[in-house]
Amino acid sequence: MTNFKTVTATVSAVALILGLATMPSLAAQTDITVGMQLEPPNLDPTGGAAAAIDEVVYANVFEGLTRFTADGEVVPALAESWDISEDGLTYTFHLRDGVTFHDGSSFDAEDVKFSIDRARAEDSTNAQKALFADIQSVEAVDAQTVKITLSQPNGLFLFNMAWGDAVIVAPETADTLATDPVGTGPFAFATWTKGDSVALEKYAEYWGEAPRLDKVTFKFIPDPTAAFAAVMAGDVDAYPNFPAPENLEQFKADPRFTVIVGSTEGETILAMNNKKAPLDDIKIRQAISHAIDRQAIIDGALFGYGTPIGTHFAPHNPDYVDLTGQSAHDPEMARKLLDEAGVSDLTLSLKLPPPAYARRGGEIIAAQLKEVGITAEITNVEWAQWLEDVFKAKNFDLTIVSHTEPMDIGIYARDDYYFQYADADFKAILEELNKTTDPANRSELLGKAQRKIADDAVNAYLFQLPRTGVANAKIMGLWPNAPTQANDMTAVYWVD
Amino acid sequence: MSAPPADRNAEGNFLGAALRHPAFIAGLVLTLLFVGAALLSYLWTPYDPTRLDIAAKLQTPTSGHWFGTDHFGRDIFSMLMVGARVSIAVAIIAVGIGVSLGVPLGLYAAAHRGSLLDEVVMRGNDLIFAFPSLLLAILITAVFGPGAVNAIIAIGIFNIPVFARLSRGAALSLWTREFVLAARVAGKGRARISVEHILPNLMNLLIVQGTIQFSLAVLAEAALAYVGLGAQPPLPSWGRMLADAQTFISLAPHLALFPGLAIVLTVLGLNLLGDGLRDLHDPRLRRART
């Protein structure tokens, strides 16, 4: 009898435990696992160029004076407000009160001065030093006020300060940020399991509105097939930048998931080596632009996600000028231009980096070029090889790449940039733009710049890279677009 | 006639024995199918395998597209036919490299058994053998750049020690045979004996090994193409078709199914053919059967 009792007791205890375990939780979930394709090489946004760094820490762990919102607007962050002098040279930032770093130390004007001076220093390892190029001096007026003086007016200064590379760090922890990031954001760094994941935890002393999640885990799954399986199995709750657009239809059909389609700052171009014959002839570049059918590339390589562009500018930007008609798909015109240029049987190298948009897009472009009599010899290369061979050594005719930095039309003014445009007139437009702060004038100059590079057919402009993500349907608050490289978890929450 | 008539009287039985060997027949049929498709692709394919038709992408097999279309709307059947051509070309040349370099090395080593050169040749072979073959092939294509030509060279290099060892081993036993002794007594030199007496007696062995190496080369080409180091697009290649199909596996499984089947059946066919040839050429096995 005793035995029987014990057994029943055990059985009911087990049943109770099982019942508790399987009972639906009453409160909404407060932890999230976010899938990413690449693992960051380190976690210091002020000391590395990799997008994956910002995708983990931007707005979550680190904050700057200003920040980007989900739709790309620049809003106050650690600076509550600012005054700009008449001549546009002096910015006085009024810092937020009661801000602390995750190690408990307080945040003040000295930290700002330290961070900006560190980023713009001669020996700085900051990946975007150009952001700070116009800064002449940084002065901590008092604990809550910082005065930054520029050497020349820069209409983009507040925008520049919103970048992940311009976040504020503390002098005490600055040297160890790569493995132990300490910032002022709503989440503090918890653990990094190399090769697998980075975990963040809610920071209780956060100055702003407290996040609704307690724990965020970024899990790195490079293989698109494995990513698909991980999302399907619920191992990751969200994959904001899903690498295989072909699988999105399946997620769409599944009520457990939502598919989030937005845009990025990625102008995807067929870059041409402007200094290398025969591509130094504008007629040939125009012919290539006319040979390309953008919609076929978007449909074939990205399963219809993506917006055609006619110049190097994001279509969602209010200053965008739609110039796609100027280089519309017209094989007849392309052949005519090639005749005028006096070439036949043109063979060009086409080097393709690993992303699907480049590899698939490249095959489609090669077929389209074949229609007008240009042979594109495809070579698939890895990123390291692409950087070495194409970007640095400029040993290429054609390549496909997405330029994902926001507002990066300025690369066309760089002399040594890989597509080697270096046009004096364009540089003059950009120089004027940099000195202009008046919004209307800026708009006009930006339009001029866009038209200039489209008229010169510097590159063939293909499409704005979409951001296609997938998430559990119960997750709210994820950014649909990517105005900068970020996975901002501040406003993310689960609903029941 | 210098070569000894080892199996001459059995030649007549060869065809009869072959017809009674089902594995051999199956291998032969599969191989002929594969070679036939490759040859036919020079004259005719249902569609241009490089022509894209985005609107018709990912179609399942229909009467218009027998094996369906891929993610660019290309006809999979046509791509497989031209892909067979690439596989065969790579395999023939790669095995050719192995035979034309490996066999002379092996014969030379056997003829000068124990000499320094024998040691150098055989230890060199050990060196190549010590590397996993595919790893070294990847190394070669990574250094010299991806492409069909480099894939051929990479696979060819691996075939050299295979044939060198095989011919050395077999030649060594032949060197002890009476007809070789007779030739030596007749005053023939080592080189001449190797070419006139040893080589003809190695032929059966080389054909069998060649068939098996051929199937391994097809597999190696597919593997290199799969990791992006084989023939470059737009030239169709079975390995790359498989790689491209990977992310579509749940959406359009036929993209992976057909190139996968093509590789499996071809390699199976060549292996069966190789095994069959070995059985048919082996007098002991043949005697056991009859």
PDB file of N, CA, C and O in Angstrom, chain B residues 5-66:
ATOM      1  N   PRO B   5      50.661 -13.555 -76.155  1.00  0.00           N
ATOM      2  CA  PRO B   5      49.214 -13.708 -76.307  1.00  0.00           C
ATOM      3  C   PRO B   5      48.597 -14.301 -75.052  1.00  0.00           C
ATOM      4  O   PRO B   5      48.192 -15.463 -75.038  1.00  0.00           O
ATOM      5  N   ALA B   6      48.551 -13.495 -74.010  1.00  0.00           N
ATOM      6  CA  ALA B   6      48.113 -14.000 -72.716  1.00  0.00           C
ATOM      7  C   ALA B   6      46.687 -14.542 -72.761  1.00  0.00           C
ATOM      8  O   ALA B   6      46.426 -15.670 -72.351  1.00  0.00           O
ATOM      9  N   ASP B   7      45.773 -13.721 -73.273  1.00  0.00           N
ATOM     10  CA  ASP B   7      44.370 -14.121 -73.222  1.00  0.00           C
ATOM     11  C   ASP B   7      43.772 -14.171 -74.619  1.00  0.00           C
ATOM     12  O   ASP B   7      42.571 -14.056 -74.783  1.00  0.00           O
ATOM     13  N   ARG B   8      44.640 -14.285 -75.595  1.00  0.00           N
ATOM     14  CA  ARG B   8      44.170 -14.129 -76.973  1.00  0.00           C
ATOM     15  C   ARG B   8      43.006 -15.079 -77.300  1.00  0.00           C
ATOM     16  O   ARG B   8      42.005 -14.677 -77.859  1.00  0.00           O
ATOM     17  N   ASN B   9      43.112 -16.311 -76.867  1.00  0.00           N
ATOM     18  CA  ASN B   9      42.070 -17.277 -77.213  1.00  0.00           C
ATOM     19  C   ASN B   9      40.745 -17.008 -76.515  1.00  0.00           C
ATOM     20  O   ASN B   9      39.707 -17.501 -76.904  1.00  0.00           O
ATOM     21  N   ALA B  10      40.822 -16.131 -75.471  1.00  0.00           N
ATOM     22  CA  ALA B  10      39.604 -15.840 -74.730  1.00  0.00           C
ATOM     23  C   ALA B  10      38.820 -14.678 -75.343  1.00  0.00           C
ATOM     24  O   ALA B  10      37.684 -14.438 -74.975  1.00  0.00           O
ATOM     25  N   GLU B  11      39.469 -13.961 -76.282  1.00  0.00           N
ATOM     26  CA  GLU B  11      38.812 -12.787 -76.845  1.00  0.00           C
ATOM     27  C   GLU B  11      37.422 -13.094 -77.373  1.00  0.00           C
ATOM     28  O   GLU B  11      36.500 -12.317 -77.221  1.00  0.00           O
ATOM     29  N   GLY B  12      37.275 -14.177 -77.995  1.00  0.00           N
ATOM     30  CA  GLY B  12      35.992 -14.547 -78.578  1.00  0.00           C
ATOM     31  C   GLY B  12      34.906 -14.693 -77.528  1.00  0.00           C
ATOM     32  O   GLY B  12      33.754 -14.355 -77.766  1.00  0.00           O
ATOM     33  N   ASN B  13      35.312 -15.152 -76.364  1.00  0.00           N
ATOM     34  CA  ASN B  13      34.326 -15.329 -75.296  1.00  0.00           C
ATOM     35  C   ASN B  13      33.927 -14.028 -74.639  1.00  0.00           C
ATOM     36  O   ASN B  13      32.968 -13.984 -73.892  1.00  0.00           O
ATOM     37  N   PHE B  14      34.744 -12.994 -74.919  1.00  0.00           N
ATOM     38  CA  PHE B  14      34.561 -11.741 -74.195  1.00  0.00           C
ATOM     39  C   PHE B  14      33.141 -11.216 -74.336  1.00  0.00           C
ATOM     40  O   PHE B  14      32.471 -10.926 -73.354  1.00  0.00           O
ATOM     41  N   LEU B  15      32.678 -11.145 -75.584  1.00  0.00           N
ATOM     42  CA  LEU B  15      31.354 -10.591 -75.834  1.00  0.00           C
ATOM     43  C   LEU B  15      30.278 -11.412 -75.136  1.00  0.00           C
ATOM     44  O   LEU B  15      29.391 -10.882 -74.473  1.00  0.00           O
ATOM     45  N   GLY B  16      30.410 -12.729 -75.258  1.00  0.00           N
ATOM     46  CA  GLY B  16      29.426 -13.600 -74.627  1.00  0.00           C
ATOM     47  C   GLY B  16      29.405 -13.421 -73.120  1.00  0.00           C
ATOM     48  O   GLY B  16      28.345 -13.282 -72.518  1.00  0.00           O
ATOM     49  N   ALA B  17      30.605 -13.358 -72.550  1.00  0.00           N
ATOM     50  CA  ALA B  17      30.697 -13.189 -71.105  1.00  0.00           C
ATOM     51  C   ALA B  17      30.115 -11.843 -70.705  1.00  0.00           C
ATOM     52  O   ALA B  17      29.411 -11.721 -69.699  1.00  0.00           O
ATOM     53  N   ALA B  18      30.413 -10.814 -71.526  1.00  0.00           N
ATOM     54  CA  ALA B  18      29.930  -9.466 -71.212  1.00  0.00           C
ATOM     55  C   ALA B  18      28.413  -9.445 -71.186  1.00  0.00           C
ATOM     56  O   ALA B  18      27.796  -8.852 -70.305  1.00  0.00           O
ATOM     57  N   LEU B  19      27.814 -10.111 -72.155  1.00  0.00           N
ATOM     58  CA  LEU B  19      26.356 -10.096 -72.232  1.00  0.00           C
ATOM     59  C   LEU B  19      25.715 -10.822 -71.063  1.00  0.00           C
ATOM     60  O   LEU B  19      24.568 -10.581 -70.727  1.00  0.00           O
ATOM     61  N   ARG B  20      26.477 -11.721 -70.429  1.00  0.00           N
ATOM     62  CA  ARG B  20      25.923 -12.436 -69.277  1.00  0.00           C
ATOM     63  C   ARG B  20      26.238 -11.720 -67.962  1.00  0.00           C
ATOM     64  O   ARG B  20      25.997 -12.245 -66.900  1.00  0.00           O
ATOM     65  N   HIS B  21      26.825 -10.546 -68.057  1.00  0.00           N
ATOM     66  CA  HIS B  21      27.234  -9.822 -66.857  1.00  0.00           C
ATOM     67  C   HIS B  21      26.293  -8.618 -66.687  1.00  0.00           C
ATOM     68  O   HIS B  21      26.507  -7.560 -67.288  1.00  0.00           O
ATOM     69  N   PRO B  22      25.231  -8.754 -65.900  1.00  0.00           N
ATOM     70  CA  PRO B  22      24.224  -7.682 -65.849  1.00  0.00           C
ATOM     71  C   PRO B  22      24.779  -6.340 -65.354  1.00  0.00           C
ATOM     72  O   PRO B  22      24.394  -5.290 -65.854  1.00  0.00           O
ATOM     73  N   ALA B  23      25.694  -6.371 -64.372  1.00  0.00           N
ATOM     74  CA  ALA B  23      26.234  -5.121 -63.846  1.00  0.00           C
ATOM     75  C   ALA B  23      26.995  -4.372 -64.932  1.00  0.00           C
ATOM     76  O   ALA B  23      26.885  -3.151 -65.079  1.00  0.00           O
ATOM     77  N   PHE B  24      27.729  -5.148 -65.736  1.00  0.00           N
ATOM     78  CA  PHE B  24      28.484  -4.549 -66.830  1.00  0.00           C
ATOM     79  C   PHE B  24      27.539  -3.888 -67.827  1.00  0.00           C
ATOM     80  O   PHE B  24      27.755  -2.753 -68.253  1.00  0.00           O
ATOM     81  N   ILE B  25      26.470  -4.607 -68.169  1.00  0.00           N
ATOM     82  CA  ILE B  25      25.494  -4.075 -69.129  1.00  0.00           C
ATOM     83  C   ILE B  25      24.870  -2.792 -68.576  1.00  0.00           C
ATOM     84  O   ILE B  25      24.788  -1.768 -69.268  1.00  0.00           O
ATOM     85  N   ALA B  26      24.469  -2.821 -67.310  1.00  0.00           N
ATOM     86  CA  ALA B  26      23.847  -1.640 -66.703  1.00  0.00           C
ATOM     87  C   ALA B  26      24.824  -0.471 -66.720  1.00  0.00           C
ATOM     88  O   ALA B  26      24.464   0.655 -67.094  1.00  0.00           O
ATOM     89  N   GLY B  27      26.070  -0.744 -66.368  1.00  0.00           N
ATOM     90  CA  GLY B  27      27.087   0.306 -66.377  1.00  0.00           C
ATOM     91  C   GLY B  27      27.290   0.872 -67.761  1.00  0.00           C
ATOM     92  O   GLY B  27      27.379   2.090 -67.946  1.00  0.00           O
ATOM     93  N   LEU B  28      27.337  -0.031 -68.733  1.00  0.00           N
ATOM     94  CA  LEU B  28      27.560   0.393 -70.114  1.00  0.00           C
ATOM     95  C   LEU B  28      26.413   1.281 -70.594  1.00  0.00           C
ATOM     96  O   LEU B  28      26.630   2.330 -71.212  1.00  0.00           O
ATOM     97  N   VAL B  29      25.191   0.864 -70.277  1.00  0.00           N
ATOM     98  CA  VAL B  29      24.023   1.629 -70.726  1.00  0.00           C
ATOM     99  C   VAL B  29      24.042   3.032 -70.109  1.00  0.00           C
ATOM    100  O   VAL B  29      23.883   4.044 -70.798  1.00  0.00           O
ATOM    101  N   LEU B  30      24.271   3.101 -68.791  1.00  0.00           N
ATOM    102  CA  LEU B  30      24.295   4.402 -68.110  1.00  0.00           C
ATOM    103  C   LEU B  30      25.396   5.294 -68.686  1.00  0.00           C
ATOM    104  O   LEU B  30      25.190   6.480 -68.926  1.00  0.00           O
ATOM    105  N   THR B  31      26.563   4.685 -68.911  1.00  0.00           N
ATOM    106  CA  THR B  31      27.681   5.470 -69.423  1.00  0.00           C
ATOM    107  C   THR B  31      27.388   5.978 -70.829  1.00  0.00           C
ATOM    108  O   THR B  31      27.647   7.141 -71.151  1.00  0.00           O
ATOM    109  N   LEU B  32      26.829   5.094 -71.664  1.00  0.00           N
ATOM    110  CA  LEU B  32      26.510   5.510 -73.033  1.00  0.00           C
ATOM    111  C   LEU B  32      25.459   6.618 -73.034  1.00  0.00           C
ATOM    112  O   LEU B  32      25.515   7.548 -73.833  1.00  0.00           O
ATOM    113  N   LEU B  33      24.507   6.507 -72.103  1.00  0.00           N
ATOM    114  CA  LEU B  33      23.466   7.529 -71.975  1.00  0.00           C
ATOM    115  C   LEU B  33      24.106   8.885 -71.682  1.00  0.00           C
ATOM    116  O   LEU B  33      23.781   9.906 -72.296  1.00  0.00           O
ATOM    117  N   PHE B  34      25.032   8.861 -70.762  1.00  0.00           N
ATOM    118  CA  PHE B  34      25.717  10.075 -70.310  1.00  0.00           C
ATOM    119  C   PHE B  34      26.587  10.651 -71.430  1.00  0.00           C
ATOM    120  O   PHE B  34      26.501  11.828 -71.775  1.00  0.00           O
ATOM    121  N   VAL B  35      27.358   9.778 -72.071  1.00  0.00           N
ATOM    122  CA  VAL B  35      28.204  10.243 -73.170  1.00  0.00           C
ATOM    123  C   VAL B  35      27.332  10.709 -74.339  1.00  0.00           C
ATOM    124  O   VAL B  35      27.600  11.745 -74.960  1.00  0.00           O
ATOM    125  N   GLY B  36      26.267   9.948 -74.591  1.00  0.00           N
ATOM    126  CA  GLY B  36      25.367  10.295 -75.698  1.00  0.00           C
ATOM    127  C   GLY B  36      24.741  11.668 -75.485  1.00  0.00           C
ATOM    128  O   GLY B  36      24.685  12.485 -76.411  1.00  0.00           O
ATOM    129  N   ALA B  37      24.299  11.942 -74.262  1.00  0.00           N
ATOM    130  CA  ALA B  37      23.679  13.238 -73.968  1.00  0.00           C
ATOM    131  C   ALA B  37      24.679  14.360 -74.192  1.00  0.00           C
ATOM    132  O   ALA B  37      24.352  15.400 -74.767  1.00  0.00           O
ATOM    133  N   ALA B  38      25.920  14.102 -73.774  1.00  0.00           N
ATOM    134  CA  ALA B  38      26.945  15.133 -73.934  1.00  0.00           C
ATOM    135  C   ALA B  38      27.209  15.387 -75.420  1.00  0.00           C
ATOM    136  O   ALA B  38      27.292  16.533 -75.861  1.00  0.00           O
ATOM    137  N   LEU B  39      27.317  14.309 -76.203  1.00  0.00           N
ATOM    138  CA  LEU B  39      27.585  14.470 -77.635  1.00  0.00           C
ATOM    139  C   LEU B  39      26.410  15.144 -78.337  1.00  0.00           C
ATOM    140  O   LEU B  39      26.592  16.034 -79.155  1.00  0.00           O
ATOM    141  N   LEU B  40      25.205  14.708 -77.968  1.00  0.00           N
ATOM    142  CA  LEU B  40      24.012  15.276 -78.589  1.00  0.00           C
ATOM    143  C   LEU B  40      23.917  16.780 -78.314  1.00  0.00           C
ATOM    144  O   LEU B  40      23.451  17.547 -79.158  1.00  0.00           O
ATOM    145  N   SER B  41      24.416  17.201 -77.144  1.00  0.00           N
ATOM    146  CA  SER B  41      24.272  18.615 -76.767  1.00  0.00           C
ATOM    147  C   SER B  41      25.028  19.528 -77.720  1.00  0.00           C
ATOM    148  O   SER B  41      24.736  20.709 -77.810  1.00  0.00           O
ATOM    149  N   TYR B  42      26.013  18.985 -78.445  1.00  0.00           N
ATOM    150  CA  TYR B  42      26.711  19.815 -79.431  1.00  0.00           C
ATOM    151  C   TYR B  42      25.807  20.128 -80.610  1.00  0.00           C
ATOM    152  O   TYR B  42      25.935  21.162 -81.251  1.00  0.00           O
ATOM    153  N   LEU B  43      24.898  19.196 -80.907  1.00  0.00           N
ATOM    154  CA  LEU B  43      24.019  19.363 -82.064  1.00  0.00           C
ATOM    155  C   LEU B  43      22.683  19.976 -81.667  1.00  0.00           C
ATOM    156  O   LEU B  43      22.133  20.805 -82.367  1.00  0.00           O
ATOM    157  N   TRP B  44      22.168  19.528 -80.539  1.00  0.00           N
ATOM    158  CA  TRP B  44      20.802  19.918 -80.198  1.00  0.00           C
ATOM    159  C   TRP B  44      20.585  19.880 -78.693  1.00  0.00           C
ATOM    160  O   TRP B  44      21.032  18.947 -78.024  1.00  0.00           O
ATOM    161  N   THR B  45      19.946  20.919 -78.181  1.00  0.00           N
ATOM    162  CA  THR B  45      19.382  20.860 -76.826  1.00  0.00           C
ATOM    163  C   THR B  45      17.968  21.419 -76.953  1.00  0.00           C
ATOM    164  O   THR B  45      17.709  22.228 -77.853  1.00  0.00           O
ATOM    165  N   PRO B  46      17.054  21.010 -76.086  1.00  0.00           N
ATOM    166  CA  PRO B  46      15.671  21.509 -76.224  1.00  0.00           C
ATOM    167  C   PRO B  46      15.610  23.038 -76.190  1.00  0.00           C
ATOM    168  O   PRO B  46      14.833  23.652 -76.896  1.00  0.00           O
ATOM    169  N   TYR B  47      16.444  23.659 -75.331  1.00  0.00           N
ATOM    170  CA  TYR B  47      16.490  25.116 -75.240  1.00  0.00           C
ATOM    171  C   TYR B  47      17.943  25.527 -75.151  1.00  0.00           C
ATOM    172  O   TYR B  47      18.809  24.702 -74.881  1.00  0.00           O
ATOM    173  N   ASP B  48      18.197  26.822 -75.344  1.00  0.00           N
ATOM    174  CA  ASP B  48      19.537  27.330 -75.091  1.00  0.00           C
ATOM    175  C   ASP B  48      19.737  27.324 -73.567  1.00  0.00           C
ATOM    176  O   ASP B  48      19.009  28.003 -72.851  1.00  0.00           O
ATOM    177  N   PRO B  49      20.708  26.556 -73.080  1.00  0.00           N
ATOM    178  CA  PRO B  49      20.843  26.414 -71.611  1.00  0.00           C
ATOM    179  C   PRO B  49      21.300  27.689 -70.920  1.00  0.00           C
ATOM    180  O   PRO B  49      21.260  27.766 -69.698  1.00  0.00           O
ATOM    181  N   THR B  50      21.737  28.695 -71.674  1.00  0.00           N
ATOM    182  CA  THR B  50      22.155  29.925 -71.015  1.00  0.00           C
ATOM    183  C   THR B  50      21.104  31.029 -71.159  1.00  0.00           C
ATOM    184  O   THR B  50      21.282  32.133 -70.660  1.00  0.00           O
ATOM    185  N   ARG B  51      20.012  30.712 -71.854  1.00  0.00           N
ATOM    186  CA  ARG B  51      19.006  31.756 -72.063  1.00  0.00           C
ATOM    187  C   ARG B  51      18.104  31.864 -70.837  1.00  0.00           C
ATOM    188  O   ARG B  51      17.512  30.884 -70.387  1.00  0.00           O
ATOM    189  N   LEU B  52      18.019  33.070 -70.304  1.00  0.00           N
ATOM    190  CA  LEU B  52      17.206  33.280 -69.115  1.00  0.00           C
ATOM    191  C   LEU B  52      15.779  33.636 -69.533  1.00  0.00           C
ATOM    192  O   LEU B  52      15.568  34.297 -70.532  1.00  0.00           O
ATOM    193  N   ASP B  53      14.835  33.185 -68.738  1.00  0.00           N
ATOM    194  CA  ASP B  53      13.441  33.558 -68.960  1.00  0.00           C
ATOM    195  C   ASP B  53      12.828  33.687 -67.570  1.00  0.00           C
ATOM    196  O   ASP B  53      12.198  32.762 -67.062  1.00  0.00           O
ATOM    197  N   ILE B  54      13.070  34.864 -66.973  1.00  0.00           N
ATOM    198  CA  ILE B  54      12.713  35.059 -65.564  1.00  0.00           C
ATOM    199  C   ILE B  54      11.222  34.769 -65.329  1.00  0.00           C
ATOM    200  O   ILE B  54      10.840  34.248 -64.287  1.00  0.00           O
ATOM    201  N   ALA B  55      10.402  35.100 -66.322  1.00  0.00           N
ATOM    202  CA  ALA B  55       8.958  34.918 -66.145  1.00  0.00           C
ATOM    203  C   ALA B  55       8.603  33.433 -65.978  1.00  0.00           C
ATOM    204  O   ALA B  55       7.598  33.100 -65.360  1.00  0.00           O
ATOM    205  N   ALA B  56       9.432  32.555 -66.516  1.00  0.00           N
ATOM    206  CA  ALA B  56       9.123  31.122 -66.475  1.00  0.00           C
ATOM    207  C   ALA B  56       9.962  30.391 -65.440  1.00  0.00           C
ATOM    208  O   ALA B  56      10.259  29.207 -65.583  1.00  0.00           O
ATOM    209  N   LYS B  57      10.358  31.102 -64.358  1.00  0.00           N
ATOM    210  CA  LYS B  57      11.273  30.472 -63.412  1.00  0.00           C
ATOM    211  C   LYS B  57      10.570  29.439 -62.521  1.00  0.00           C
ATOM    212  O   LYS B  57       9.356  29.502 -62.297  1.00  0.00           O
ATOM    213  N   LEU B  58      11.376  28.507 -62.025  1.00  0.00           N
ATOM    214  CA  LEU B  58      10.945  27.505 -61.046  1.00  0.00           C
ATOM    215  C   LEU B  58       9.731  26.689 -61.476  1.00  0.00           C
ATOM    216  O   LEU B  58       8.881  26.331 -60.660  1.00  0.00           O
ATOM    217  N   GLN B  59       9.619  26.414 -62.770  1.00  0.00           N
ATOM    218  CA  GLN B  59       8.517  25.572 -63.226  1.00  0.00           C
ATOM    219  C   GLN B  59       8.828  24.108 -62.926  1.00  0.00           C
ATOM    220  O   GLN B  59       9.948  23.659 -63.092  1.00  0.00           O
ATOM    221  N   THR B  60       7.795  23.397 -62.494  1.00  0.00           N
ATOM    222  CA  THR B  60       7.974  21.963 -62.282  1.00  0.00           C
ATOM    223  C   THR B  60       7.953  21.278 -63.648  1.00  0.00           C
ATOM    224  O   THR B  60       7.534  21.874 -64.630  1.00  0.00           O
ATOM    225  N   PRO B  61       8.423  20.017 -63.715  1.00  0.00           N
ATOM    226  CA  PRO B  61       8.499  19.352 -65.014  1.00  0.00           C
ATOM    227  C   PRO B  61       7.158  19.366 -65.774  1.00  0.00           C
ATOM    228  O   PRO B  61       6.108  19.096 -65.198  1.00  0.00           O
ATOM    229  N   THR B  62       7.239  19.738 -67.028  1.00  0.00           N
ATOM    230  CA  THR B  62       6.061  19.750 -67.915  1.00  0.00           C
ATOM    231  C   THR B  62       6.489  19.158 -69.242  1.00  0.00           C
ATOM    232  O   THR B  62       7.653  18.818 -69.425  1.00  0.00           O
ATOM    233  N   SER B  63       5.551  19.094 -70.177  1.00  0.00           N
ATOM    234  CA  SER B  63       5.930  18.578 -71.495  1.00  0.00           C
ATOM    235  C   SER B  63       6.826  19.576 -72.208  1.00  0.00           C
ATOM    236  O   SER B  63       7.633  19.207 -73.057  1.00  0.00           O
ATOM    237  N   GLY B  64       6.702  20.852 -71.868  1.00  0.00           N
ATOM    238  CA  GLY B  64       7.567  21.867 -72.480  1.00  0.00           C
ATOM    239  C   GLY B  64       8.977  21.819 -71.909  1.00  0.00           C
ATOM    240  O   GLY B  64       9.955  21.844 -72.651  1.00  0.00           O
ATOM    241  N   HIS B  65       9.052  21.750 -70.600  1.00  0.00           N
ATOM    242  CA  HIS B  65      10.359  21.638 -69.934  1.00  0.00           C
ATOM    243  C   HIS B  65      10.353  20.306 -69.180  1.00  0.00           C
ATOM    244  O   HIS B  65       9.762  20.195 -68.118  1.00  0.00           O
ATOM    245  N   TRP B  66      11.047  19.310 -69.736  1.00  0.00           N
ATOM    246  CA  TRP B  66      10.951  17.940 -69.202  1.00  0.00           C
ATOM    247  C   TRP B  66      11.374  17.832 -67.753  1.00  0.00           C
ATOM    248  O   TRP B  66      10.817  17.078 -66.980  1.00  0.00           O
TER     249      TRP B  66
END
